[in-house]
């Protein structure tokens, strides 16, 4: 499985832990994020992740900023992207099961690193249920 990841200055430590987890599990990772705490503009790091998902270059995306909101809003401007802002592994599971989310948005300032890794694990190992949820997902795009 191939994962694209991007983050702003609030998420370098989170990204490092997540990338290590993914690589230890045998995932291929494309890193579009910053590695420093110097202030950056999150869209510069999120658009490439969303484009990877939109174009089918990767299976899933992971985006990280302080609140998770700005990166999710940015990613969701792309067609075929369903970025879900999650702060627990239970919400990560529901985002996959009910919404067929393909990008996980993590709020670094409101979760611990171990929680973020747990969310990634849950997100990547939860299948979309389809069925009644498919008709709702089909109505998302304008």
Tab-separated table of N, CA, C and O in Angstrom, residues 6-10 32-34 36-48 63-66 70-71 74:
chain	number	residue	atom	x	y	z
A	6	UNK	N	1.464	14.721	4.423
A	6	UNK	CA	1.868	16.123	4.408
A	6	UNK	C	1.525	16.777	5.734
A	6	UNK	O	0.561	16.399	6.389
A	7	UNK	N	2.315	17.750	6.114
A	7	UNK	CA	2.101	18.435	7.389
A	7	UNK	C	2.686	19.829	7.345
A	7	UNK	O	3.562	20.120	6.541
A	8	UNK	N	2.185	20.659	8.263
A	8	UNK	CA	2.787	21.977	8.435
A	8	UNK	C	3.686	21.941	9.672
A	8	UNK	O	4.021	20.860	10.175
A	9	UNK	N	4.048	23.113	10.164
A	9	UNK	CA	4.985	23.244	11.278
A	9	UNK	C	4.472	22.681	12.604
A	9	UNK	O	5.250	22.510	13.532
A	10	UNK	N	3.176	22.387	12.711
A	10	UNK	CA	2.643	21.792	13.947
A	10	UNK	C	2.824	20.277	13.985
A	10	UNK	O	2.605	19.673	15.023
A	32	UNK	N	5.357	14.737	1.662
A	32	UNK	CA	5.219	16.105	1.148
A	32	UNK	C	5.301	17.135	2.273
A	32	UNK	O	5.110	18.324	2.029
A	33	UNK	N	5.547	16.698	3.509
A	33	UNK	CA	5.496	17.611	4.641
A	33	UNK	C	6.815	18.268	4.974
A	33	UNK	O	7.878	17.866	4.511
A	34	UNK	N	6.715	19.278	5.824
A	34	UNK	CA	7.907	19.959	6.313
A	34	UNK	C	8.520	19.162	7.466
A	34	UNK	O	7.820	18.427	8.163
A	36	UNK	N	10.505	20.864	9.722
A	36	UNK	CA	10.917	21.871	10.693
A	36	UNK	C	9.699	22.478	11.380
A	36	UNK	O	8.563	22.299	10.940
A	37	UNK	N	9.975	23.219	12.447
A	37	UNK	CA	8.926	23.922	13.177
A	37	UNK	C	8.788	25.372	12.705
A	37	UNK	O	8.033	26.150	13.285
A	38	UNK	N	9.514	25.732	11.643
A	38	UNK	CA	9.401	27.072	11.068
A	38	UNK	C	8.031	27.218	10.420
A	38	UNK	O	7.568	26.316	9.721
A	39	UNK	N	7.405	28.354	10.635
A	39	UNK	CA	6.066	28.594	10.120
A	39	UNK	C	6.017	28.444	8.598
A	39	UNK	O	6.875	28.972	7.880
A	40	UNK	N	5.030	27.684	8.132
A	40	UNK	CA	4.809	27.463	6.699
A	40	UNK	C	3.314	27.575	6.411
A	40	UNK	O	2.492	27.604	7.323
A	41	UNK	N	2.976	27.622	5.152
A	41	UNK	CA	1.574	27.656	4.731
A	41	UNK	C	1.118	26.238	4.416
A	41	UNK	O	1.603	25.616	3.456
A	42	UNK	N	0.177	25.723	5.206
A	42	UNK	CA	-0.233	24.320	5.066
A	42	UNK	C	-0.736	23.934	3.676
A	42	UNK	O	-0.501	22.805	3.252
A	43	UNK	N	-1.393	24.816	2.908
A	43	UNK	CA	-1.831	24.377	1.576
A	43	UNK	C	-0.682	23.909	0.679
A	43	UNK	O	-0.873	23.015	-0.156
A	44	UNK	N	0.509	24.482	0.884
A	44	UNK	CA	1.655	24.081	0.067
A	44	UNK	C	2.027	22.614	0.280
A	44	UNK	O	2.631	21.993	-0.593
A	45	UNK	N	1.663	22.056	1.412
A	45	UNK	CA	2.002	20.678	1.749
A	45	UNK	C	0.810	19.730	1.618
A	45	UNK	O	0.991	18.519	1.581
A	46	UNK	N	-0.392	20.301	1.563
A	46	UNK	CA	-1.604	19.487	1.486
A	46	UNK	C	-2.048	19.250	0.040
A	46	UNK	O	-2.469	18.137	-0.295
A	47	UNK	N	-1.959	20.264	-0.796
A	47	UNK	CA	-2.373	20.066	-2.193
A	47	UNK	C	-1.655	18.894	-2.859
A	47	UNK	O	-2.299	18.110	-3.573
A	48	UNK	N	-0.341	18.710	-2.651
A	48	UNK	CA	0.308	17.543	-3.266
A	48	UNK	C	-0.241	16.202	-2.753
A	48	UNK	O	-0.370	15.251	-3.519
A	63	UNK	N	-2.820	13.930	6.531
A	63	UNK	CA	-2.451	15.341	6.612
A	63	UNK	C	-2.526	15.787	8.072
A	63	UNK	O	-3.378	15.338	8.825
A	64	UNK	N	-1.610	16.685	8.434
A	64	UNK	CA	-1.476	17.071	9.839
A	64	UNK	C	-1.251	18.577	9.943
A	64	UNK	O	-0.403	19.131	9.240
A	65	UNK	N	-2.025	19.223	10.816
A	65	UNK	CA	-1.753	20.610	11.208
A	65	UNK	C	-2.220	20.760	12.647
A	65	UNK	O	-2.632	19.786	13.266
A	66	UNK	N	-2.161	21.946	13.181
A	66	UNK	CA	-2.506	22.162	14.579
A	66	UNK	C	-3.909	21.718	14.936
A	66	UNK	O	-4.118	20.932	15.857
A	70	UNK	N	-7.708	23.301	8.825
A	70	UNK	CA	-7.215	23.952	7.614
A	70	UNK	C	-6.777	22.949	6.566
A	70	UNK	O	-7.083	23.100	5.378
A	71	UNK	N	-6.082	21.899	7.003
A	71	UNK	CA	-5.622	20.903	6.046
A	71	UNK	C	-6.790	20.122	5.459
A	71	UNK	O	-6.801	19.808	4.263
A	74	UNK	N	-8.586	22.303	2.891
A	74	UNK	CA	-7.771	22.387	1.677
A	74	UNK	C	-7.896	21.112	0.855
A	74	UNK	O	-8.155	21.160	-0.355
